[in-house]
Tab-separated table of C-alpha atoms and ligand atoms in Angstrom:
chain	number	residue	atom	x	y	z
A	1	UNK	CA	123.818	151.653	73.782
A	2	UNK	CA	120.787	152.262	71.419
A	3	UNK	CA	117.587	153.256	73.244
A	4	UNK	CA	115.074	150.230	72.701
A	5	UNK	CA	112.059	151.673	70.810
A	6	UNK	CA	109.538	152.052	72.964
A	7	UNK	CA	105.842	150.595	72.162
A	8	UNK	CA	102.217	151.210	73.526
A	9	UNK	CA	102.128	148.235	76.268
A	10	UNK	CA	98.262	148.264	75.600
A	11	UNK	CA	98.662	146.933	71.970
A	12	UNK	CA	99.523	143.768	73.488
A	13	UNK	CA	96.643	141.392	73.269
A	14	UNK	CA	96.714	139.079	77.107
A	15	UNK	CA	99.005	136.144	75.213
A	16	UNK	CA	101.091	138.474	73.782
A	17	UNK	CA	102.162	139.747	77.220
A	18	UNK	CA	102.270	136.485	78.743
A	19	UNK	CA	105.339	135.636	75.616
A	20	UNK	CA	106.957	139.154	76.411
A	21	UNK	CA	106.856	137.966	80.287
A	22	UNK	CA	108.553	134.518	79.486
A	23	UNK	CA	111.138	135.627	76.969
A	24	UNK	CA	111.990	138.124	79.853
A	25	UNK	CA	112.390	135.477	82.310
A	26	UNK	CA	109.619	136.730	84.122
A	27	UNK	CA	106.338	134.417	85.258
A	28	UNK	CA	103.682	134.306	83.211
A	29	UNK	CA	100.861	134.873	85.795
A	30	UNK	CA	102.637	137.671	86.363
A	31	UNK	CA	101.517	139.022	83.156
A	32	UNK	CA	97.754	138.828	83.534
A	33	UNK	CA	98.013	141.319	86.812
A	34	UNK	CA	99.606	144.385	84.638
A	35	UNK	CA	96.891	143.666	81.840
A	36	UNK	CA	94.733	143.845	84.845
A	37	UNK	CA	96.407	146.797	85.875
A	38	UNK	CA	96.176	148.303	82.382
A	39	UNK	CA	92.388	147.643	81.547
A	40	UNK	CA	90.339	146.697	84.171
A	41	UNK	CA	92.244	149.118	86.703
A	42	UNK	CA	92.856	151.756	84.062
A	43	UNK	CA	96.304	152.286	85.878
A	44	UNK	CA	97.930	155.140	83.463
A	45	UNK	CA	101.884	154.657	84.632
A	46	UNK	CA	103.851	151.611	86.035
A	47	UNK	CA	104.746	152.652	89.477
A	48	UNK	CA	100.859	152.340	90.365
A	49	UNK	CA	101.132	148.269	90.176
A	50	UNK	CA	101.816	147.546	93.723
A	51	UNK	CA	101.787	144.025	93.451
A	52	UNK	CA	104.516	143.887	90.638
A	53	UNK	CA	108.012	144.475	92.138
A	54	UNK	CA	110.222	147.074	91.428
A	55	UNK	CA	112.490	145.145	89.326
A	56	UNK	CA	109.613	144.177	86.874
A	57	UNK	CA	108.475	147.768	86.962
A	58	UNK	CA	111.765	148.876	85.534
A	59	UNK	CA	112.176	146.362	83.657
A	60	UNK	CA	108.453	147.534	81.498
A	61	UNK	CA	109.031	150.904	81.520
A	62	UNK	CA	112.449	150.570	79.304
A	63	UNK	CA	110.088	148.638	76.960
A	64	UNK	CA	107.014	150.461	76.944
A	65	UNK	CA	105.034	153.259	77.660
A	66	UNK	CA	100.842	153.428	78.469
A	67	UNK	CA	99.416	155.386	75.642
A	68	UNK	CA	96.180	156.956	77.671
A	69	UNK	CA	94.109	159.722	76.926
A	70	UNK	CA	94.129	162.734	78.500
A	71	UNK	CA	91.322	164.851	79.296
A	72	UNK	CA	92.569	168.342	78.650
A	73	UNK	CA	89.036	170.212	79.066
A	74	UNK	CA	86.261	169.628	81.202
A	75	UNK	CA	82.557	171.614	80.666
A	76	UNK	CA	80.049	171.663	83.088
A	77	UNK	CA	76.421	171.979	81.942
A	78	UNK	CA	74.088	173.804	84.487
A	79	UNK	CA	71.911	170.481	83.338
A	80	UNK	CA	74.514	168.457	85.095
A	81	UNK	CA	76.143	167.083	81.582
A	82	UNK	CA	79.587	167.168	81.776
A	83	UNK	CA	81.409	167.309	78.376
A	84	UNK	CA	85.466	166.350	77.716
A	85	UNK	CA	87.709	167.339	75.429
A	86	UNK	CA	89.811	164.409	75.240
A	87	UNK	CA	93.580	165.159	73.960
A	88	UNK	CA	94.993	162.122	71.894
A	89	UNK	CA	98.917	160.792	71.507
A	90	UNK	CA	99.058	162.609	68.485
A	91	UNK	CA	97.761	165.897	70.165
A	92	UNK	CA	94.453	165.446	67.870
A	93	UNK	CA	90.999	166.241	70.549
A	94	UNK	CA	87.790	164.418	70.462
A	95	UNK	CA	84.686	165.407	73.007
A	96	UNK	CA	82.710	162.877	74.722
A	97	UNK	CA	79.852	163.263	77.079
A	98	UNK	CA	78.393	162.439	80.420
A	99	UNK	CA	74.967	162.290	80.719
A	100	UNK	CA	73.405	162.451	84.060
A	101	UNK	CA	69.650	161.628	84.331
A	102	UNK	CA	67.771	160.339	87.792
A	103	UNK	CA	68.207	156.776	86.403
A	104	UNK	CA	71.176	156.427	84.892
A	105	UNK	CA	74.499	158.081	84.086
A	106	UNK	CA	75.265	157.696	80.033
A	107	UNK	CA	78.521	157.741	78.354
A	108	UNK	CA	78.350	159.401	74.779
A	109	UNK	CA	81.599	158.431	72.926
A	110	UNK	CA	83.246	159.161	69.726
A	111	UNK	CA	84.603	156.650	67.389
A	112	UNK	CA	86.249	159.316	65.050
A	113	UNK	CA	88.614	162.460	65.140
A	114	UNK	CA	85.970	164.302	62.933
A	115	UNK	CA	83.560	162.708	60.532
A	116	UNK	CA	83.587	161.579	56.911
A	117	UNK	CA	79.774	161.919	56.503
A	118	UNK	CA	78.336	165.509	55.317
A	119	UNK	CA	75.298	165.463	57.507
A	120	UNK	CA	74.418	168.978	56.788
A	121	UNK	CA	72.544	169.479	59.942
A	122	UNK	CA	75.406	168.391	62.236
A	123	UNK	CA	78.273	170.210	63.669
A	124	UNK	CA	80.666	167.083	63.350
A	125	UNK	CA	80.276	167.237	59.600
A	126	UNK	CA	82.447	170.554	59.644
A	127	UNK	CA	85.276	169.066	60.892
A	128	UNK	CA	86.233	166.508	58.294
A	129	UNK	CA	87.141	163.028	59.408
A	130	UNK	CA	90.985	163.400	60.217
A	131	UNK	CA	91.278	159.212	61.794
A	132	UNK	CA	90.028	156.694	62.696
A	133	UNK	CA	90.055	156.273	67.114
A	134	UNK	CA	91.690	152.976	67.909
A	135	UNK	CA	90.035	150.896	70.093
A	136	UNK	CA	92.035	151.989	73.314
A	137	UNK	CA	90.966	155.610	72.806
A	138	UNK	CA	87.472	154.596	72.851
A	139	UNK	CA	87.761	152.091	76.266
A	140	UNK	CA	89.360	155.364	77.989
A	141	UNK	CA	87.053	157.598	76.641
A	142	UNK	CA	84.387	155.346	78.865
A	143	UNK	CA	86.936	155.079	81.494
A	144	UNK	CA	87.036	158.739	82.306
A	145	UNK	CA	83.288	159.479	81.759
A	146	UNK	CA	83.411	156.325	85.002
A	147	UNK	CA	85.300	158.112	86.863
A	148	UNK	CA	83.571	161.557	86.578
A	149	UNK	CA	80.397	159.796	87.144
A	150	UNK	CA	82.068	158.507	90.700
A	151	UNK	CA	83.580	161.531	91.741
A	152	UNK	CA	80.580	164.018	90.708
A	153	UNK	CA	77.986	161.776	91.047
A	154	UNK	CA	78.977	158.736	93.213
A	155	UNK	CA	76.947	156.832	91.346
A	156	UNK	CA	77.471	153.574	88.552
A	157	UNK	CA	78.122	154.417	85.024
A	158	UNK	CA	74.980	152.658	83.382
A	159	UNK	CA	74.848	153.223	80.070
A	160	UNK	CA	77.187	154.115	76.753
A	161	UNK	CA	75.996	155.339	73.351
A	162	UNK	CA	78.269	155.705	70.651
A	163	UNK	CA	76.966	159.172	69.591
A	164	UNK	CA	79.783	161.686	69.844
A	165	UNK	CA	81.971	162.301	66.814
A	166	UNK	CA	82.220	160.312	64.042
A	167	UNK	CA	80.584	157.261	62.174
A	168	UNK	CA	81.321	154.081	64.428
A	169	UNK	CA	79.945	151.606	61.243
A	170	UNK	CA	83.234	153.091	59.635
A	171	UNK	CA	85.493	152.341	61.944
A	172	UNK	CA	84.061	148.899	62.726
A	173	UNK	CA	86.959	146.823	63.921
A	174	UNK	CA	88.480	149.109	66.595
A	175	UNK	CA	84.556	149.846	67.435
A	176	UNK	CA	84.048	146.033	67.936
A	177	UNK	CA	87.528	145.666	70.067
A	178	UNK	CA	86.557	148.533	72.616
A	179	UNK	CA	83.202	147.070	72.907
A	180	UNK	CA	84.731	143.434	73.326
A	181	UNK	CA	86.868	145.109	76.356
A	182	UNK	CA	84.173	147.047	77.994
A	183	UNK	CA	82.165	143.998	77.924
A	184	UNK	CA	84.868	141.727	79.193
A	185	UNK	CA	85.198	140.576	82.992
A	186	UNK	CA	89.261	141.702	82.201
A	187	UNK	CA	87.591	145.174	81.215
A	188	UNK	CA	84.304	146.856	82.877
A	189	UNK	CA	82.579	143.881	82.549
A	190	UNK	CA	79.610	146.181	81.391
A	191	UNK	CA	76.418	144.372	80.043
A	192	UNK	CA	76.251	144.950	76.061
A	193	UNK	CA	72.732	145.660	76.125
A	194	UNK	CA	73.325	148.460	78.250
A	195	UNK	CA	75.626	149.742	74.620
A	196	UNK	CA	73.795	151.049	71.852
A	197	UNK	CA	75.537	151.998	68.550
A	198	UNK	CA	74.194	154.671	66.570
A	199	UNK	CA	74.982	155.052	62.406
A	200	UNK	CA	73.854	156.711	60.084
A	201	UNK	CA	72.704	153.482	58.358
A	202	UNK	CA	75.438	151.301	56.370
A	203	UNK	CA	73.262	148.788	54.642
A	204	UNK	CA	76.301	146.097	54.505
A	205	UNK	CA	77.829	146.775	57.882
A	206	UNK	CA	74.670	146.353	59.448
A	207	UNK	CA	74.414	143.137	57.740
A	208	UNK	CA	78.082	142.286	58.982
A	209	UNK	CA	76.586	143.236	62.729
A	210	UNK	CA	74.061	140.800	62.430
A	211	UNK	CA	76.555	138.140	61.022
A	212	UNK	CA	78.812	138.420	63.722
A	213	UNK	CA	75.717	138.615	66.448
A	214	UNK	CA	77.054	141.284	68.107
A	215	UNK	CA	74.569	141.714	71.266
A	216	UNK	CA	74.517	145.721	72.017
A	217	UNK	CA	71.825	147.766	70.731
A	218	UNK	CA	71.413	149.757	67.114
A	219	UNK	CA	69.730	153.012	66.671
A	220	UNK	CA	69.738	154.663	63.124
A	221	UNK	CA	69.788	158.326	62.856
A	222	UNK	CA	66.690	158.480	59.950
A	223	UNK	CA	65.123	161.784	59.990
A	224	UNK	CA	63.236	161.224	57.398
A	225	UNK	CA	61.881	157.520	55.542
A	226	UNK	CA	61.212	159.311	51.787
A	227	UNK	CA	64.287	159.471	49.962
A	228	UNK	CA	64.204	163.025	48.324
A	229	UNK	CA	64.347	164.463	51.882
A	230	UNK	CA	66.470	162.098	53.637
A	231	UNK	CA	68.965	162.692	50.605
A	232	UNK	CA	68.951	166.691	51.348
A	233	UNK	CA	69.768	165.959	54.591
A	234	UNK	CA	72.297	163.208	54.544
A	235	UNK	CA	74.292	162.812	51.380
A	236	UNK	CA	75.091	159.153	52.278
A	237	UNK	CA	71.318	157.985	51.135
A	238	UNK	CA	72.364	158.854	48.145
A	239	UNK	CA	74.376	155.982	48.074
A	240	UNK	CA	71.955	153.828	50.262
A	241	UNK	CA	68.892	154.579	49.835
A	242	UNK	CA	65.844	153.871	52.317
A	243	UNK	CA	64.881	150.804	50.631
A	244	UNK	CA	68.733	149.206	50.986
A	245	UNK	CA	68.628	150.379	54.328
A	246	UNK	CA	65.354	148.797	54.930
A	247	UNK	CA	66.341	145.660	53.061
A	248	UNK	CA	69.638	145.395	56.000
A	249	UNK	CA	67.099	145.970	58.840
A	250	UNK	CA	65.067	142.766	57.566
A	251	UNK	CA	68.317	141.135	57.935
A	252	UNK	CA	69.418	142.404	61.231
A	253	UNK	CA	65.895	141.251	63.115
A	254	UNK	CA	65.898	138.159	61.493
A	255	UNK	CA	69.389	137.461	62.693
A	256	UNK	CA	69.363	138.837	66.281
A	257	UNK	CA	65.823	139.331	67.070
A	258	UNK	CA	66.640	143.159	68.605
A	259	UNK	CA	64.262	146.074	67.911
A	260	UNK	CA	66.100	149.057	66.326
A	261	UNK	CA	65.499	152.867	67.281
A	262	UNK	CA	64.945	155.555	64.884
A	263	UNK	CA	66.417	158.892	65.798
A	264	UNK	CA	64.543	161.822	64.291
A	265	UNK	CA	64.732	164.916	63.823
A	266	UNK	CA	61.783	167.182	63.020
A	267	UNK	CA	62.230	170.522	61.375
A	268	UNK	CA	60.500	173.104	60.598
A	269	UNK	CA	59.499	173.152	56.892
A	270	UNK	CA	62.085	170.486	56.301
A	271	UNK	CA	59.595	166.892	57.411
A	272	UNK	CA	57.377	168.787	59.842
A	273	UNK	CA	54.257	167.636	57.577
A	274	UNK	CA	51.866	164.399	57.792
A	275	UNK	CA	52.942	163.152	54.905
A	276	UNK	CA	56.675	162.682	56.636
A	277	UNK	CA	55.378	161.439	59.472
A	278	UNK	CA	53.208	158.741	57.838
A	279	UNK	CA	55.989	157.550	55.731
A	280	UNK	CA	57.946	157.468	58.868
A	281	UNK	CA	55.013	155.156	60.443
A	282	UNK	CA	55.263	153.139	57.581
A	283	UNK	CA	59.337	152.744	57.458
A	284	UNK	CA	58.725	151.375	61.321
A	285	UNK	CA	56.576	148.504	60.372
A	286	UNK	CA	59.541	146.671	58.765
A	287	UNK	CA	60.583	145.267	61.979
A	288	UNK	CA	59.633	146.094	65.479
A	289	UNK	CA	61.147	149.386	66.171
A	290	UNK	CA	60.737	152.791	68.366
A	291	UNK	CA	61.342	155.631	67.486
A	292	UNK	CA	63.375	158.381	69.609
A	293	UNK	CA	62.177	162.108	68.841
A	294	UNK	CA	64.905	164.265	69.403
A	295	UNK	CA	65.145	168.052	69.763
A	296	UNK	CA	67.371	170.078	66.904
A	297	UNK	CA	70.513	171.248	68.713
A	298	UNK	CA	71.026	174.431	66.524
A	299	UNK	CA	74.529	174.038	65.436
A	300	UNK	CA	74.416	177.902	63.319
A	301	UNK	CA	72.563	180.814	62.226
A	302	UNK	CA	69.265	179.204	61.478
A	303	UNK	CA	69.173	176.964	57.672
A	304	UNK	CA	67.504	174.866	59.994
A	305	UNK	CA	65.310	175.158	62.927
A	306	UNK	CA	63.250	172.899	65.257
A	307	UNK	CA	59.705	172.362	63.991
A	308	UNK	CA	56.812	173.808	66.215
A	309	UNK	CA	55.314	171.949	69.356
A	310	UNK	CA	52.325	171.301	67.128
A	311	UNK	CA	54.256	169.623	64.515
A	312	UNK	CA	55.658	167.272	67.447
A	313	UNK	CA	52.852	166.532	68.793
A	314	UNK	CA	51.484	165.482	65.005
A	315	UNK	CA	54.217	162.891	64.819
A	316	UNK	CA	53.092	161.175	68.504
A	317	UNK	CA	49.401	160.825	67.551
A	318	UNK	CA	50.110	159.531	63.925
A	319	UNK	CA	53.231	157.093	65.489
A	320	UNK	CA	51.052	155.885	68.683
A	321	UNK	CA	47.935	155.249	66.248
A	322	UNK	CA	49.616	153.056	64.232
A	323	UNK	CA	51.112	151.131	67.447
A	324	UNK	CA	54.559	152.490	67.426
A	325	UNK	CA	56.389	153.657	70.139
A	326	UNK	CA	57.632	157.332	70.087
A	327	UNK	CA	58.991	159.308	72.817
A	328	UNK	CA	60.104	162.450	72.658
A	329	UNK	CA	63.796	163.178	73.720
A	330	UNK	CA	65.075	166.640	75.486
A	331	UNK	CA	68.290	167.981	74.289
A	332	UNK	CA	71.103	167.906	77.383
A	333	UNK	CA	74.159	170.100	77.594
A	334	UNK	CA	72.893	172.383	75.218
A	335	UNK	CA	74.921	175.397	76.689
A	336	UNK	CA	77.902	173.773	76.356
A	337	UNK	CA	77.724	172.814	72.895
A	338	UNK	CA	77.610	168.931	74.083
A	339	UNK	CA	74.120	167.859	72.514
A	340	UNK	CA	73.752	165.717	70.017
A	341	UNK	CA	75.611	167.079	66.713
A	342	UNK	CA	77.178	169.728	68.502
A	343	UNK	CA	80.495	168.367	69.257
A	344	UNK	CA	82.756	170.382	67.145
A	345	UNK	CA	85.858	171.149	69.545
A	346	UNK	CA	84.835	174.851	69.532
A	347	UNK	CA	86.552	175.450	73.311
A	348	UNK	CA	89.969	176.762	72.791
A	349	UNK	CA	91.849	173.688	73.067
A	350	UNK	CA	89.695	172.347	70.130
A	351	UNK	CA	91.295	174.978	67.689
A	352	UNK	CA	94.278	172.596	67.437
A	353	UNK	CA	92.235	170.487	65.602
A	354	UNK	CA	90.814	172.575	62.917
B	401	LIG	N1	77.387	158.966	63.053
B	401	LIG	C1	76.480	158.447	64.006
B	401	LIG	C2	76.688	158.937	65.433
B	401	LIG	C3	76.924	160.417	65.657
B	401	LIG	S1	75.580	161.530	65.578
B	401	LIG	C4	75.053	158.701	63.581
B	401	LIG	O1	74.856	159.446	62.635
B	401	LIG	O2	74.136	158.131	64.165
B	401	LIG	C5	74.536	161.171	66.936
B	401	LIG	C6	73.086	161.605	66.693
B	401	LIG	O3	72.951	163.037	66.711
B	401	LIG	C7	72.568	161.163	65.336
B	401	LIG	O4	71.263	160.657	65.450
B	401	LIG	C8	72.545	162.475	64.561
B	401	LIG	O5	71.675	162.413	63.479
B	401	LIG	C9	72.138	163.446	65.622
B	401	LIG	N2	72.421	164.846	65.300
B	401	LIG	C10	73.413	165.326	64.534
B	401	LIG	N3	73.368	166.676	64.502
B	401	LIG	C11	72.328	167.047	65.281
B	401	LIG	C12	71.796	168.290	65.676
B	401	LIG	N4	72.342	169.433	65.275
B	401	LIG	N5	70.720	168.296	66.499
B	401	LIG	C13	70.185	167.140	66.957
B	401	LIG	N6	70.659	165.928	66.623
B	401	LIG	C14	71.727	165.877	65.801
C-alpha cells in the first residue's frame, strides 16, 4: 500500500478540520478539541489528547504530523533575558527573546529567517533574508517564550514585540495570522494592545494596517527624521523617504487613532547633534507620538558607537520642551548577543544557517 502523504495538521484552518473529521466518519465536535489541543494547548504530538480516543489518535497520526518548533539553544543573560535559538522544519534557526522586567515579561519575536533590509547598524542585516516565517512559527515562537516565562519566572507572559529578526511589514499576511491566533480565545487569547509591531517604516503597508484596523501597537525604528542621514543608515529611505513615511503616519492616526513610537538610536558623530534632535522634535509633531531612546547594541569593531551621556541627555531636554515624550531605554541581554539588532545566530547551532 502507498504511504498517504503526510501534511502539517496545523495548516488546517477550524472548518477545514471539522470536513476532514466528517469525511472520516468521525464527529465534528470532535474536531474543535484537537484544534484546541493544537493551539490553545500547544500539544506538540497526538498521544497528549486525552480526551480523543485511541482510535482517532491513530487514525490522525497516519494523516498528519504537528510541525512545531523546536528550541535547540537556550542563553541565559545574567540580566535575566533568556534568548532561543529556535530550530525550524527545514533545519533553518531563528532567535527570539524573553524579556524579564519587574512588570512584565516581553516576548521579542522574529518574523523572518534573516532580513532583506541592509540596516547597516544591525546584526540581522548580515544574514540575508533566507524566508519568510509562516504564521505557526511565529504563534510557537510566543508559545515557548510562555512557557519559559512559567517555569523560570512563574509569572504571565504580558507583552510581545515583534523585534527579533526580520521585517514583519514584509511578511504581512503570516504576521497578521499569528497575531489573529494569539489574540483569539482558540489561541492565547492575549489582548492586541499588549502587541506592538515594529518596521522599519513601509509607507503603503502601514497604510494597509490602518485599512484593515488592525488594533496592536506600531513603533518605527527612525533614527534619524532628515533624509541624508536616515538614508546612510537605512538604505530603504531611499526608497521611502521621511516625507512618504510621514505622509502614511497621517493616515494611520487618522484611521485608528493610536500614537506611534519612534525608536532611536543616537550615535556618536552619526545624529548626536541639535540639529538631529530638533528635526526629530519636529518629525513627532505629525501625530501624537513618543519616542523610545534606545542604547546602541555594538554589533562589531566600532563604525559605530553609542553617542555620549551628554548627547542623550540633549535629546530629553529638546524632546520634553517641545511636549514630547522620550524615555530612554536600557539595552537587555547584551552578553548574550540578544539586544536589539544583535540576533545573528552566532551560538554554534546558528552556523547552520550562514
Ligand atoms: N525590522 C524591524 C524589527 C527588527 S529590529 C524594525 O526595523 O523595526 C528591532 C529594533 O532594533 C529596531 O528599532 C532596530 O532599528 C533596532 N536595532 C537594530 N540594530 C540595532 C543595534 N545594533 N543596536 C540597537 N538597536 C538596534
Amino acid at each position: 500500500m502507498e504511504e498517504i502523504q503526510k501534511r502539517d495538521i496545523r495548516k488546517l484552518s477550524l472548518s477545514e478540520l471539522e470536513e476532514f473529521f466528517l469525511s472520516q466518519g468521525e464527529k465534528k465536535f470532535r474536531a474543535k478539541q484537537v484544534y484546541e489541543w493544537l493551539w490553545n494547548k500547544s500539544l506538540k504530538n497526538f498521544d497528549d489528547m486525552s480526551n480523543i480516543s485511541l482510535s482517532t489518535r491513530e487514525m490522525l497520526k497516519t494523516h498528519f504530523s504537528i510541525n512545531h518548533i523546536h528550541v535547540d539553544l537556550m542563553q541565559h543573560s545574567t540580566d535575566g533575558t533568556i534568548k532561543n535559538a529556535v530550530k525550524l522544519y527545514d533545519e533553518k534557526i531563528v532567535e527570539s527573546v524573553l524579556i524579564p522586567t519587574s512588570k512584565r515579561i516581553t516576548a521579542c519575536v522574529s518574523s523572518q529567517v534573516g532580513c532583506s533590509l541592509d540596516c547597516n547598524f544591525c546584526a540581522t542585516a548580515r544574514l540575508k533574508r533566507m524566508r519568510n516565517l509562516n504564521p505557526d512559527e511565529i504563534y510557537d515562537q510566543v508559545v515557548a517564550i510562555k512557557e519559559e516565562a512559567d517555569t523560570y519566572f512563574q509569572r504571565p507572559l504580558t507583552n510581545i514585540v515583534f523585534m527579533g529578526m526580520g521585517e514583519p511589514l514584509l511578511n504581512y499576511n503570516n504576521v497578521i495570522e499569528a497575531i489573529d491566533k494569539i489574540t483569539s480565545p482558540d489561541g492565547l487569547g492575549m489582548a492586541a494592545r499588549r502587541i506592538t509591531l515594529s518596521t522599519v517604516g513601509i509607507p503603503k503597508m502601514i497604510k494597509k494596517m490602518a485599512d484593515d484596523e488592525v488594533k496592536f501597537n506600531l513603533a518605527i525604528s527612525l533614527h534619524s527624521a532628515i533624509n541624508e542621514t536616515r538614508s546612510r543608515l537605512m538604505p530603504i529611505n531611499d526608497k521611502s523617504p521621511l516625507e512618504e513615511l510621514g505622509e502614511s503616519l497621517k493616515y494611520w492616526y487618522q484611521k485608528t487613532k493610536r500614537k506611534v513610537t519612534y525608536e532611536y538610536v543616537i550615535w556618536d558623530g552619526v545624529n548626536d547633534d541639535e540639529r538631529h534632535a530638533l528635526a526629530l522634535a519636529k518629525f513627532c509633531k505629525l501625530i501624537p507620538s513618543k519616542v523610545n531612546i534606545i542604547q546602541y547594541n555594538p554589533i562589531d569593531e566600532g563604525e559605530f558607537r553609542q553617542a555620549s551621556q551628554e548627547a542623550v541627555d540633549m535629546y530629553v531636554r529638546v524632546l520634553e520642551s517641545q511636549g514630547i515624550i522620550a524615555k530612554v531605554r536600557k539595552s537587555r541581554g547584551q552578553d548574550i548577543d540578544a539586544a536589539c539588532g544583535q540576533l545573528a545566530n552566532k551560538n554554534e547551532v546558528g552556523e547552520l544557517t550562514k
